[in-house]
Coordinates of C-alpha atoms in Angstrom, one line a residue:
M1 CA 33.9 -88.1 52.0
A2 CA 31.3 -91.7 51.7
T3 CA 28.0 -91.8 51.1
T4 CA 25.4 -93.9 50.7
N5 CA 22.7 -92.6 47.4
L6 CA 18.6 -92.3 48.9
H7 CA 17.1 -91.6 45.3
F8 CA 13.1 -92.6 45.7
L9 CA 13.3 -93.1 49.5
Q10 CA 13.9 -90.2 51.1
N11 CA 12.5 -89.7 54.1
P12 CA 15.7 -87.6 56.3
F13 CA 12.4 -88.3 59.2
P14 CA 12.8 -91.4 61.1
R15 CA 11.0 -93.1 63.8
P16 CA 12.9 -93.1 66.9
T17 CA 12.2 -96.4 67.7
F18 CA 13.1 -99.6 67.7
S19 CA 11.1 -103.1 66.7
P20 CA 12.2 -106.8 67.6
N21 CA 11.6 -107.7 63.8
R22 CA 13.5 -105.3 62.0
L23 CA 16.1 -102.7 62.6
L24 CA 14.9 -99.2 62.5
L25 CA 16.6 -96.1 62.2
R26 CA 17.2 -94.0 65.6
A27 CA 17.8 -90.2 65.3
P28 CA 19.7 -89.1 66.2
K29 CA 19.8 -85.6 67.6
M30 CA 20.6 -83.4 64.3
V31 CA 20.6 -79.4 62.9
F32 CA 19.3 -79.6 59.7
K33 CA 20.3 -76.0 57.6
W34 CA 18.0 -74.8 54.5
G35 CA 19.0 -71.7 52.5
C36 CA 20.4 -70.3 49.7
S37 CA 24.3 -70.2 49.7
N38 CA 25.2 -67.8 46.6
G39 CA 22.1 -69.5 44.4
S40 CA 24.1 -72.4 45.2
N41 CA 22.0 -76.0 46.5
S42 CA 21.0 -75.4 49.9
S43 CA 23.8 -77.0 52.7
V44 CA 21.3 -80.4 54.2
G45 CA 22.5 -81.0 57.2
E46 CA 26.2 -80.7 56.0
D47 CA 27.6 -83.7 58.4
V48 CA 25.0 -86.3 57.9
F49 CA 23.5 -86.0 54.3
S50 CA 24.9 -84.5 50.9
L51 CA 23.7 -84.0 47.5
T52 CA 24.3 -85.1 44.6
S53 CA 26.7 -82.3 42.7
S54 CA 26.2 -82.3 38.4
S55 CA 30.0 -83.3 38.1
K56 CA 29.0 -86.2 40.5
C57 CA 25.5 -87.3 39.1
D58 CA 24.2 -90.6 37.0
V59 CA 21.5 -91.4 35.7
D60 CA 18.3 -94.3 37.5
Y61 CA 17.2 -97.1 35.2
L62 CA 14.4 -94.4 34.4
G63 CA 16.6 -92.5 32.6
E64 CA 16.4 -89.4 35.1
S65 CA 19.0 -87.7 36.0
T66 CA 20.3 -87.9 39.5
K67 CA 21.0 -84.8 40.3
G68 CA 20.3 -83.5 43.3
D69 CA 19.2 -86.5 45.3
L70 CA 20.2 -86.6 48.8
N71 CA 22.8 -88.9 49.7
V72 CA 23.8 -90.0 53.4
N73 CA 27.3 -90.1 54.5
L74 CA 28.6 -93.3 55.1
Q75 CA 31.2 -93.0 58.2
H76 CA 27.6 -91.3 60.3
L77 CA 26.2 -95.0 59.8
D78 CA 27.1 -95.6 62.8
I79 CA 25.1 -93.4 64.8
F80 CA 22.2 -95.0 63.4
G81 CA 23.1 -98.2 64.5
L82 CA 23.8 -99.4 61.1
D83 CA 26.7 -101.0 58.6
G84 CA 28.4 -99.6 56.0
Q85 CA 25.1 -100.6 52.6
A86 CA 23.5 -98.4 54.8
T87 CA 20.6 -101.8 55.1
L88 CA 16.8 -102.5 57.5
E89 CA 17.1 -106.1 57.4
G90 CA 14.0 -108.7 56.1
P91 CA 13.4 -108.8 52.8
I92 CA 13.2 -105.1 51.1
E93 CA 9.5 -105.2 49.7
Q94 CA 8.5 -106.2 53.2
V95 CA 11.3 -103.1 54.3
A96 CA 10.0 -100.6 52.2
R97 CA 6.0 -101.3 53.0
L98 CA 6.5 -101.1 57.0
E99 CA 9.2 -98.2 56.0
A100 CA 5.9 -96.1 54.6
E101 CA 3.7 -97.1 57.5
E102 CA 5.6 -95.2 59.8
A103 CA 6.8 -92.5 57.9
G104 CA 3.0 -91.8 56.8
G105 CA 2.2 -92.4 60.3
L106 CA 4.7 -89.7 61.3
L107 CA 3.8 -87.8 58.7
R108 CA -0.4 -88.3 59.8
D109 CA 1.4 -86.6 63.7
L110 CA 2.8 -83.8 62.2
G111 CA -1.0 -82.5 60.1
I112 CA 1.2 -83.2 56.7
S113 CA -1.3 -84.1 54.4
S114 CA -0.6 -87.5 52.9
P115 CA 1.6 -86.6 49.2
S116 CA -1.6 -89.3 48.0
A117 CA -3.3 -87.0 48.2
A118 CA -2.9 -84.4 46.1
R119 CA -2.2 -86.4 43.5
L120 CA -6.1 -88.1 43.6
S121 CA -7.3 -84.5 43.2
P122 CA -8.4 -81.9 41.2
R123 CA -4.9 -80.2 41.7
G124 CA -3.3 -82.8 40.8
I125 CA 1.0 -82.9 38.9
F126 CA -0.4 -85.2 36.3
C127 CA 2.9 -86.7 34.4
S128 CA 2.6 -87.3 30.8
R129 CA 6.7 -87.7 30.7
T130 CA 8.9 -89.3 33.8
L131 CA 11.0 -85.7 36.2
N132 CA 13.3 -85.4 38.9
L133 CA 12.2 -81.9 39.7
R134 CA 15.2 -82.6 41.5
S135 CA 17.6 -82.6 39.6
I136 CA 15.9 -80.0 38.2
S137 CA 18.0 -76.2 38.1
A138 CA 16.5 -73.1 37.8
I139 CA 13.0 -73.0 36.7
G140 CA 10.7 -70.7 34.7
Y141 CA 7.4 -68.5 34.4
D142 CA 4.8 -67.6 32.2
M143 CA 3.0 -64.4 34.0
D144 CA -0.9 -63.9 32.2
Y145 CA -2.7 -66.7 33.3
T146 CA 0.4 -68.9 35.2
L147 CA 1.7 -67.0 37.9
I148 CA -1.7 -64.6 37.2
H149 CA -5.3 -66.4 37.4
Y150 CA -8.0 -63.7 35.9
N151 CA -10.8 -64.1 35.7
V152 CA -12.4 -64.8 32.9
K153 CA -15.9 -63.5 32.0
A154 CA -13.7 -60.2 34.2
W155 CA -11.3 -60.7 32.3
E156 CA -12.3 -62.1 28.5
G157 CA -15.8 -60.0 28.7
R158 CA -13.3 -56.4 28.6
A159 CA -11.5 -57.5 25.9
Y160 CA -14.1 -58.2 24.0
D161 CA -15.9 -55.4 24.5
Y162 CA -13.0 -53.5 23.0
C163 CA -12.9 -55.4 19.9
M164 CA -16.3 -55.3 19.3
E165 CA -16.3 -51.3 19.9
N166 CA -12.7 -50.8 18.2
L167 CA -15.0 -53.6 15.4
K168 CA -17.6 -51.1 15.5
N169 CA -16.0 -47.9 14.8
M170 CA -14.3 -50.0 11.5
G171 CA -18.2 -49.6 10.8
F172 CA -18.8 -53.5 11.5
P173 CA -22.7 -54.5 13.2
V174 CA -22.3 -55.1 16.7
E175 CA -25.1 -54.4 18.6
G176 CA -27.0 -57.1 20.0
L177 CA -24.3 -59.2 20.4
A178 CA -22.7 -59.9 23.8
F179 CA -19.7 -62.2 25.9
D180 CA -20.5 -65.4 25.9
P181 CA -17.5 -67.2 27.3
D182 CA -19.2 -71.3 27.2
L183 CA -19.5 -70.1 23.7
V184 CA -16.2 -71.5 23.3
I185 CA -13.9 -73.6 25.1
R186 CA -9.6 -73.9 25.0
G187 CA -8.3 -76.8 22.2
L188 CA -10.3 -76.1 19.8
V189 CA -9.1 -74.6 16.3
I190 CA -10.9 -72.1 14.1
D191 CA -10.7 -73.5 10.4
K192 CA -10.8 -69.5 8.7
Q193 CA -11.6 -71.0 5.3
K194 CA -15.2 -72.0 6.3
G195 CA -16.3 -69.7 9.4
N196 CA -16.1 -73.1 11.6
L197 CA -15.1 -73.8 15.5
V198 CA -14.8 -77.7 15.3
K199 CA -13.2 -79.5 18.2
A200 CA -11.0 -82.6 16.7
D201 CA -9.6 -85.9 18.2
R202 CA -5.9 -86.5 18.6
F203 CA -5.7 -88.2 14.7
G204 CA -7.0 -85.0 13.3
Y205 CA -10.4 -86.0 13.2
V206 CA -13.0 -83.6 13.4
K207 CA -15.4 -85.4 16.5
R208 CA -17.7 -81.7 16.9
A209 CA -17.9 -78.2 14.8
M210 CA -20.1 -74.9 15.4
H211 CA -20.4 -73.3 12.1
G212 CA -21.3 -68.7 13.5
T213 CA -22.7 -69.0 16.4
K214 CA -24.7 -72.9 15.7
M215 CA -24.1 -75.8 15.9
L216 CA -23.9 -78.2 12.6
S217 CA -25.3 -82.1 13.5
T218 CA -23.3 -85.1 13.3
Q219 CA -24.4 -85.9 9.7
A220 CA -23.0 -81.6 8.6
V221 CA -19.5 -83.0 10.7
S222 CA -20.2 -86.3 8.8
E223 CA -20.0 -84.7 5.1
M224 CA -18.1 -81.5 5.9
Y225 CA -15.0 -83.2 7.2
G226 CA -15.5 -86.4 6.7
R227 CA -12.1 -86.0 3.9
E228 CA -9.9 -83.4 5.8
L229 CA -8.1 -83.3 8.8
V230 CA -6.9 -80.6 10.9
D231 CA -3.5 -79.5 10.5
L232 CA -2.1 -77.2 12.2
R233 CA 1.0 -76.6 10.4
K234 CA -1.9 -75.3 7.7
E235 CA -1.3 -71.7 9.1
S236 CA -3.2 -70.7 6.1
Q237 CA -6.9 -72.4 7.7
W238 CA -5.9 -73.5 10.9
E239 CA -5.9 -71.3 14.4
F240 CA -5.7 -74.0 17.1
L241 CA -7.0 -72.2 20.7
N242 CA -3.9 -73.0 22.8
T243 CA -5.3 -70.4 25.8
L244 CA -7.7 -68.1 27.5
F245 CA -6.1 -65.4 25.8
S246 CA -8.0 -66.3 22.6
V247 CA -11.5 -67.1 24.1
S248 CA -12.7 -63.4 23.1
E249 CA -11.5 -63.3 20.0
A250 CA -13.3 -67.0 19.3
V251 CA -16.4 -65.5 20.5
A252 CA -17.0 -62.1 18.8
Y253 CA -15.4 -63.6 15.4
M254 CA -18.2 -66.9 15.3
Q255 CA -21.3 -64.0 16.1
M256 CA -19.9 -62.0 13.4
V257 CA -20.1 -65.5 11.2
D258 CA -23.8 -65.5 12.3
R259 CA -23.6 -61.3 10.4
L260 CA -21.6 -62.2 7.7
D261 CA -24.0 -65.3 6.5
A262 CA -27.0 -62.6 7.4
G263 CA -25.6 -60.1 5.0
A264 CA -25.4 -58.0 7.9
I265 CA -22.1 -56.4 7.4
P266 CA -21.8 -53.7 4.8
A267 CA -20.5 -52.9 1.5
D268 CA -18.1 -50.8 1.5
L269 CA -16.4 -52.5 4.3
G270 CA -14.7 -54.7 1.0
P271 CA -15.7 -58.5 -0.4
L272 CA -15.1 -60.2 3.0
D273 CA -15.1 -63.6 3.8
Y274 CA -14.8 -65.8 6.5
K275 CA -11.2 -65.7 6.4
G276 CA -11.0 -62.1 5.1
L277 CA -13.5 -61.6 8.6
Y278 CA -11.1 -63.6 11.1
K279 CA -7.9 -60.5 10.2
A280 CA -11.2 -57.7 10.9
V281 CA -11.4 -59.6 14.2
G282 CA -8.1 -60.0 15.0
K283 CA -7.2 -56.4 13.9
A284 CA -9.5 -55.7 16.6
L285 CA -8.9 -57.3 19.4
F286 CA -5.5 -56.1 19.1
R287 CA -5.6 -52.7 18.7
A288 CA -7.5 -53.2 22.3
H289 CA -4.3 -54.4 23.4
V290 CA -1.2 -52.4 21.8
E291 CA -3.8 -48.8 22.6
G292 CA -4.1 -50.3 26.6
Q293 CA -6.3 -49.0 27.6
L294 CA -7.6 -52.4 28.3
K295 CA -4.6 -52.8 30.5
S296 CA -5.0 -49.6 32.1
E297 CA -8.0 -50.2 33.6
I298 CA -7.0 -53.5 34.6
T299 CA -3.9 -52.6 36.9
S300 CA -6.2 -49.4 37.9
K301 CA -9.0 -51.6 40.0
P302 CA -6.9 -55.1 39.6
E303 CA -9.2 -56.5 42.7
L304 CA -11.7 -57.1 39.9
F305 CA -9.8 -59.1 37.1
V306 CA -7.4 -61.2 39.3
E307 CA -9.0 -64.1 41.5
P308 CA -6.1 -64.0 44.5
D309 CA -3.7 -67.9 45.9
P310 CA -2.6 -66.6 48.7
E311 CA 0.0 -70.3 48.3
L312 CA 0.9 -69.8 45.1
P313 CA 4.2 -67.5 46.7
L314 CA 4.6 -69.8 49.3
A315 CA 4.9 -72.7 46.7
L316 CA 8.4 -70.5 44.9
L317 CA 9.5 -70.0 47.6
D318 CA 9.7 -73.7 48.8
Q319 CA 11.6 -74.6 45.5
K320 CA 14.1 -71.5 45.8
E321 CA 15.2 -72.4 49.2
A322 CA 15.2 -75.8 47.6
G323 CA 18.5 -74.0 45.1
K324 CA 16.3 -73.5 42.5
K325 CA 16.7 -70.4 39.9
L326 CA 13.4 -68.7 40.0
L327 CA 12.6 -67.1 36.3
L328 CA 10.5 -65.1 35.5
I329 CA 9.8 -64.3 31.2
T330 CA 6.8 -62.8 30.3
N331 CA 6.2 -60.7 26.8
S332 CA 4.3 -59.0 29.3
D333 CA 5.7 -55.0 29.4
Y334 CA 7.7 -54.7 32.9
Q335 CA 5.1 -51.5 34.1
Y336 CA 2.3 -54.0 34.1
T337 CA 4.6 -56.6 35.4
D338 CA 5.9 -55.5 37.9
K339 CA 1.6 -53.7 38.8
M340 CA 0.6 -56.9 38.8
M341 CA 2.9 -58.8 40.6
Q342 CA 2.9 -56.7 43.8
H343 CA -0.5 -56.7 43.4
S344 CA -0.3 -60.7 43.9
F345 CA 2.5 -61.8 45.5
N346 CA 3.4 -59.2 47.9
R347 CA 1.1 -59.3 50.8
F348 CA 1.6 -62.9 50.8
L349 CA 4.7 -62.9 50.8
P350 CA 7.1 -63.0 54.6
N351 CA 9.1 -61.2 56.5
D352 CA 8.6 -58.1 54.3
M353 CA 9.7 -59.9 50.6
G354 CA 9.2 -58.3 47.3
W355 CA 7.7 -60.6 44.2
R356 CA 11.5 -59.4 42.7
D357 CA 12.6 -61.1 45.7
L358 CA 11.1 -64.6 44.2
F359 CA 13.1 -64.0 41.2
D360 CA 17.0 -64.5 40.0
M361 CA 16.2 -62.7 36.8
V362 CA 13.4 -60.7 35.2
I363 CA 12.3 -60.8 31.7
V364 CA 9.5 -58.7 30.1
S365 CA 8.8 -58.7 27.2
A366 CA 10.4 -62.0 26.4
R367 CA 8.6 -61.6 22.5
K368 CA 7.4 -65.4 23.0
P369 CA 7.1 -67.6 20.5
E370 CA 11.0 -65.9 19.3
F371 CA 12.6 -66.1 22.6
F372 CA 13.3 -69.1 22.1
Q373 CA 13.8 -69.7 18.4
M374 CA 16.2 -66.6 17.8
S375 CA 18.1 -64.3 19.6
H376 CA 17.3 -60.3 20.0
P377 CA 18.4 -56.9 20.9
L378 CA 18.7 -57.5 25.4
Y379 CA 18.2 -54.7 27.3
E380 CA 18.4 -53.6 31.0
V381 CA 15.5 -51.9 32.9
V382 CA 17.3 -49.8 35.2
T383 CA 14.3 -46.9 36.2
G384 CA 11.3 -47.7 37.5
E385 CA 9.2 -46.4 34.9
G386 CA 10.5 -48.8 33.0
L387 CA 13.4 -47.1 31.2
M388 CA 16.1 -49.0 29.6
R389 CA 19.7 -49.3 28.4
P390 CA 21.7 -51.5 25.8
C391 CA 23.1 -55.0 27.1
F392 CA 25.4 -57.4 26.4
K393 CA 24.9 -59.8 28.9
A394 CA 22.5 -61.1 31.3
R395 CA 23.4 -61.0 34.8
T396 CA 21.9 -63.3 38.7
G397 CA 18.8 -60.8 40.0
G398 CA 18.9 -58.3 36.5
L399 CA 15.9 -57.0 35.8
Y400 CA 15.9 -57.7 31.3
S401 CA 13.7 -56.8 28.2
G402 CA 13.8 -59.3 25.8
G403 CA 17.5 -61.1 24.6
S404 CA 16.6 -64.9 24.5
A405 CA 16.0 -67.8 26.2
Q406 CA 20.1 -69.4 25.0
M407 CA 22.1 -65.8 26.7
V408 CA 19.9 -67.4 29.7
E409 CA 20.9 -70.7 29.5
N410 CA 25.5 -68.6 29.4
S411 CA 24.3 -66.0 31.8
L412 CA 24.1 -69.2 34.0
N413 CA 25.5 -72.3 32.8
I414 CA 23.2 -74.1 33.1
H415 CA 21.1 -75.8 30.1
G416 CA 18.9 -77.7 28.4
D417 CA 17.0 -80.8 30.5
E418 CA 18.1 -78.5 33.6
I419 CA 15.6 -75.8 33.7
L420 CA 11.7 -76.6 33.2
Y421 CA 9.6 -73.9 32.0
V422 CA 6.4 -73.3 33.8
G423 CA 3.3 -71.1 30.9
D424 CA -0.8 -71.6 30.2
H425 CA 0.4 -71.9 26.4
I426 CA 0.7 -75.0 24.3
Y427 CA 2.6 -73.6 21.5
T428 CA 4.0 -70.5 23.2
D429 CA 5.8 -71.7 26.2
V430 CA 5.6 -75.8 25.8
S431 CA 6.1 -76.2 22.5
Q432 CA 9.2 -74.4 21.4
S433 CA 11.2 -74.6 24.6
K434 CA 11.4 -77.7 23.7
V435 CA 11.6 -78.1 20.8
H436 CA 13.6 -75.2 20.4
L437 CA 16.4 -75.8 23.6
R438 CA 14.8 -79.5 25.1
W439 CA 13.4 -77.4 28.1
R440 CA 11.3 -80.0 30.6
T441 CA 8.2 -78.2 30.8
A442 CA 4.6 -77.8 32.9
L443 CA 1.4 -76.7 31.9
I444 CA -0.9 -75.1 33.9
C445 CA -4.8 -75.5 32.7
R446 CA -7.3 -73.7 35.2
E447 CA -9.6 -75.4 33.9
L448 CA -8.7 -79.1 34.7
E449 CA -10.0 -78.5 38.6
E450 CA -13.4 -78.1 37.1
E451 CA -13.3 -81.1 34.0
Y452 CA -11.6 -83.1 36.8
S453 CA -14.8 -82.7 38.9
A454 CA -17.1 -83.4 35.8
L455 CA -15.7 -86.5 35.1
I456 CA -16.2 -87.8 38.7
Q457 CA -19.2 -86.5 39.1
S458 CA -20.0 -88.0 35.3
R459 CA -18.9 -91.7 36.4
G460 CA -22.7 -93.1 36.0
H461 CA -23.2 -91.8 33.5
R462 CA -20.5 -92.9 31.4
A463 CA -21.2 -96.2 33.0
T464 CA -24.5 -97.0 32.0
V465 CA -22.9 -95.7 28.1
I466 CA -20.1 -98.4 28.1
E467 CA -22.7 -101.0 29.0
L468 CA -25.3 -100.1 26.0
I469 CA -22.0 -100.0 24.3
N470 CA -20.6 -103.0 25.1
Q471 CA -24.1 -104.6 24.7
K472 CA -25.0 -103.9 21.6
E473 CA -21.3 -105.0 20.7
V474 CA -22.1 -109.1 21.5
L475 CA -25.6 -108.8 19.8
G476 CA -23.1 -107.8 16.9
D477 CA -21.3 -110.3 17.7
L478 CA -23.8 -112.5 16.7
F479 CA -25.5 -111.2 14.5
N480 CA -22.4 -110.6 12.1
Q481 CA -21.7 -115.0 12.1
L482 CA -25.7 -114.7 11.4
R483 CA -25.6 -113.1 8.9
L484 CA -22.2 -114.7 7.5
A485 CA -24.1 -118.3 7.1
L486 CA -27.2 -116.8 5.3
Q487 CA -24.5 -115.3 3.0
R488 CA -22.7 -118.2 2.5
R489 CA -26.2 -120.1 1.9
S490 CA -27.6 -117.2 -0.4
R491 CA -24.5 -118.4 -2.9
G492 CA -24.6 -122.0 -2.5
R493 CA -21.4 -122.5 -0.2
P494 CA -21.8 -124.5 3.6
A495 CA -22.2 -121.8 6.4
Q496 CA -19.9 -121.6 8.6
T497 CA -20.7 -125.2 10.6
L498 CA -22.9 -128.5 9.2
A499 CA -25.6 -127.6 11.6
A500 CA -26.0 -124.0 10.6
T501 CA -25.4 -125.3 6.5
N502 CA -28.9 -127.1 7.0
M503 CA -30.5 -124.7 9.6
D504 CA -34.0 -123.7 8.8
D505 CA -34.0 -120.4 6.4
R506 CA -37.2 -118.7 8.4
E507 CA -35.2 -119.6 11.6
L508 CA -32.1 -118.1 10.2
T509 CA -33.9 -115.2 9.6
E510 CA -36.4 -114.3 12.3
S511 CA -33.1 -114.5 14.6
M512 CA -31.4 -112.1 12.8
Q513 CA -35.1 -109.6 13.4
K514 CA -35.1 -109.8 16.5
L515 CA -31.5 -108.7 16.7
L516 CA -31.3 -106.4 13.7
I517 CA -34.5 -103.9 15.9
V518 CA -33.0 -105.0 19.0
M519 CA -29.5 -103.0 17.6
Q520 CA -31.4 -100.7 16.9
R521 CA -33.0 -99.6 19.8
L522 CA -30.3 -99.5 21.3
D523 CA -28.6 -97.2 19.6
E524 CA -31.5 -95.1 19.9
K525 CA -30.9 -94.9 23.3
I526 CA -27.4 -94.5 23.1
A527 CA -27.0 -92.0 20.8
P528 CA -29.1 -89.6 22.7
L529 CA -26.6 -90.0 25.4
L530 CA -22.7 -89.7 24.1
E531 CA -24.8 -86.4 22.9
A532 CA -25.0 -85.5 26.2
D533 CA -20.9 -87.2 27.3
G534 CA -19.3 -84.3 28.9
E535 CA -22.1 -81.1 29.4
L536 CA -21.3 -80.9 32.9
F537 CA -18.1 -79.4 31.7
N538 CA -19.4 -77.3 28.1
K539 CA -23.2 -78.3 27.2
R540 CA -21.5 -77.3 23.0
W541 CA -17.9 -79.0 23.5
G542 CA -17.8 -81.6 26.3
F543 CA -15.1 -82.3 27.8
L544 CA -11.5 -80.6 27.4
S545 CA -9.7 -83.5 27.1
R546 CA -12.4 -86.1 25.2
A547 CA -12.9 -85.6 21.9
G548 CA -16.2 -88.9 22.2
L549 CA -16.2 -91.4 24.7
W550 CA -12.4 -92.8 25.3
D551 CA -10.4 -90.6 22.3
K552 CA -8.4 -87.9 23.4
S553 CA -8.7 -84.5 21.9
H554 CA -6.7 -82.6 20.2
L555 CA -5.6 -80.3 22.4
M556 CA -4.5 -83.5 24.8
R557 CA -2.1 -84.6 22.2
Q558 CA -0.7 -82.0 22.2
I559 CA -0.3 -81.6 26.0
E560 CA 0.8 -84.9 26.3
K561 CA 3.4 -84.4 23.2
Y562 CA 4.6 -81.5 24.4
A563 CA 4.1 -81.0 28.2
D564 CA 6.2 -83.5 30.7
I565 CA 3.6 -82.9 33.4
Y566 CA 0.3 -80.3 34.0
T567 CA -1.4 -78.9 36.2
S568 CA -4.4 -76.7 37.2
R569 CA -2.4 -73.9 39.1
V570 CA 1.4 -73.9 39.9
S571 CA 0.2 -73.3 43.7
N572 CA -0.3 -77.4 43.6
F573 CA 3.8 -77.6 43.6
L574 CA 3.5 -76.6 47.1
N575 CA 1.9 -80.1 47.6
Y576 CA 4.2 -81.9 46.0
T577 CA 7.9 -80.3 47.5
P578 CA 10.2 -79.2 45.0
F579 CA 11.8 -83.1 45.6
M580 CA 9.2 -84.2 43.8
Y581 CA 10.0 -87.7 41.1
F582 CA 7.1 -87.5 38.9
R583 CA 6.8 -90.8 37.2
S584 CA 4.7 -91.6 34.5
Q585 CA 1.9 -93.7 34.0
E586 CA 1.4 -97.1 31.5
Q587 CA 0.0 -95.7 28.4
T588 CA -2.8 -98.5 27.5
L589 CA -2.4 -100.0 24.1
A590 CA -5.6 -101.5 22.3
H591 CA -3.9 -104.8 22.1
D592 CA -3.4 -104.5 26.3
S593 CA -6.8 -106.9 26.3
Y594 CA -4.1 -109.6 26.5
S595 CA -4.1 -109.0 30.6
H596 CA -8.1 -109.9 29.8
Y597 CA -7.2 -113.0 27.9
C598 CA -4.4 -114.1 31.0
S599 CA -7.3 -113.0 33.9
E600 CA -9.9 -115.6 31.7
Q601 CA -7.7 -119.2 31.4
N602 CA -6.3 -118.1 35.4
G603 CA -9.8 -118.2 36.0
I604 CA -10.1 -120.8 34.3
S605 CA -7.1 -122.9 35.4
T606 CA -8.2 -123.0 38.7
N607 CA -11.9 -123.9 38.6
K608 CA -10.7 -127.4 36.4
E609 CA -8.1 -127.7 39.9

């Protein structure tokens, strides 16, 4: 059956009107059939539309697969009064604009929010690398802090409490210490050799640092790290705070550094340096997780720890009904997973569905990141109590423990960039699935909502700082030219121009003195404003995604490198539909100033005319 591909502009519901200047689609009465059949793509208006299959797909001009795109069957175009090329009369730019306006009006009439509204909000989905969601055959999800978001103060606060109790039992002095979630943010790096917590820019240069719980001055940071870059491959020194699960550990460690510096740690614990202290804190926190008291407390009263999201199950339901195979791949054990998923999902699903009905495959105790790197034995979970039996091949609808990502690919016959994996851990979830398997990736970072709002509130502050810095730069350029003139004259050489060479010495030095005083006063005003930049997000560390006024943080560099898209919560997909084409934005470069030059030249040319 002949078809024409509708790859980018896919609005299957044109308004049944005519315009005297252009031909519009008159919508016939149609029946659209939605749903999944044996896990395959849904049949959509089977006589009018068809889906591009894997065997017939191509790549578009952005290099993305056209698999999953909707097509119009040509033999039905006469119903719409169109010719065989499925074209609309007039210049395509004008036609596209008018059709977009008309489709937007239809959405407003139907009470459906504009897709652009979601993009320009704290709950937007932001794109680092172009991704055609229609071409994705399977979507895998992590659970903790991805499908289930915990109240950080409650969850990490209890983890901290158990950690400190274990440290106390080991002989460490913990009296008087309390959990302070504002002490750290995701994306910081622990320097285990120096007992510091640092924030680095995208190149690895340290911009802010804290020793124990005390922030270091800019001068101290420069002296300590001026010749050293943060290199996450050097695991013996650096520990990256990849996830919100890192908050409790980092707070406990920095507080214990203070106790170590104060000489409060008993000598019978052995000679401890900062690295040994980090191991002790990590051991205490690990025991809190392994011994099960923490998870037992959470599962007994999940409402105290979990922030419900009624939209989340509906977003996954849309994806499933669009033909995506949904996978749950979590490091948590089955009993914990089942209790938390029941609490977070079942009450929001329609028609007595349970959370298991959403997923084509569930894998617990996955042992990520090794799940993406190597093969482990696979077990099938066969009872509600979590009893297991060995299994050699996974099947659709199964519940498993262990295994590997390669096993998932083979079982589903879906590979590489046909799979999107969504998680909150930049290394365990996002980096390793991309590096080893070339899966497409999405990072969940709940703090983005708070940061986005803080950035909006900080626009006036940042504009003031930028204006002052620009003033300083203009004055600096002028001062440097006068300084060069003075330097050349003092060496008996002519200055840049004859007038500069013959300029009175007193006039030259007075001009330089005034400029220097003004620049020093500007510096005095700029410095505290720069220090305060980002304090609406965190008073100590500033914004999550930035290191300084203009540069990106080390975390943001990791996100851009490994996450194709990133957003604050999974339910944000609800506003984008399972058919979204995410296109990355233009990346600015240092020499993009050419555009300003061109504008100025055009302005000069216009003025001359």
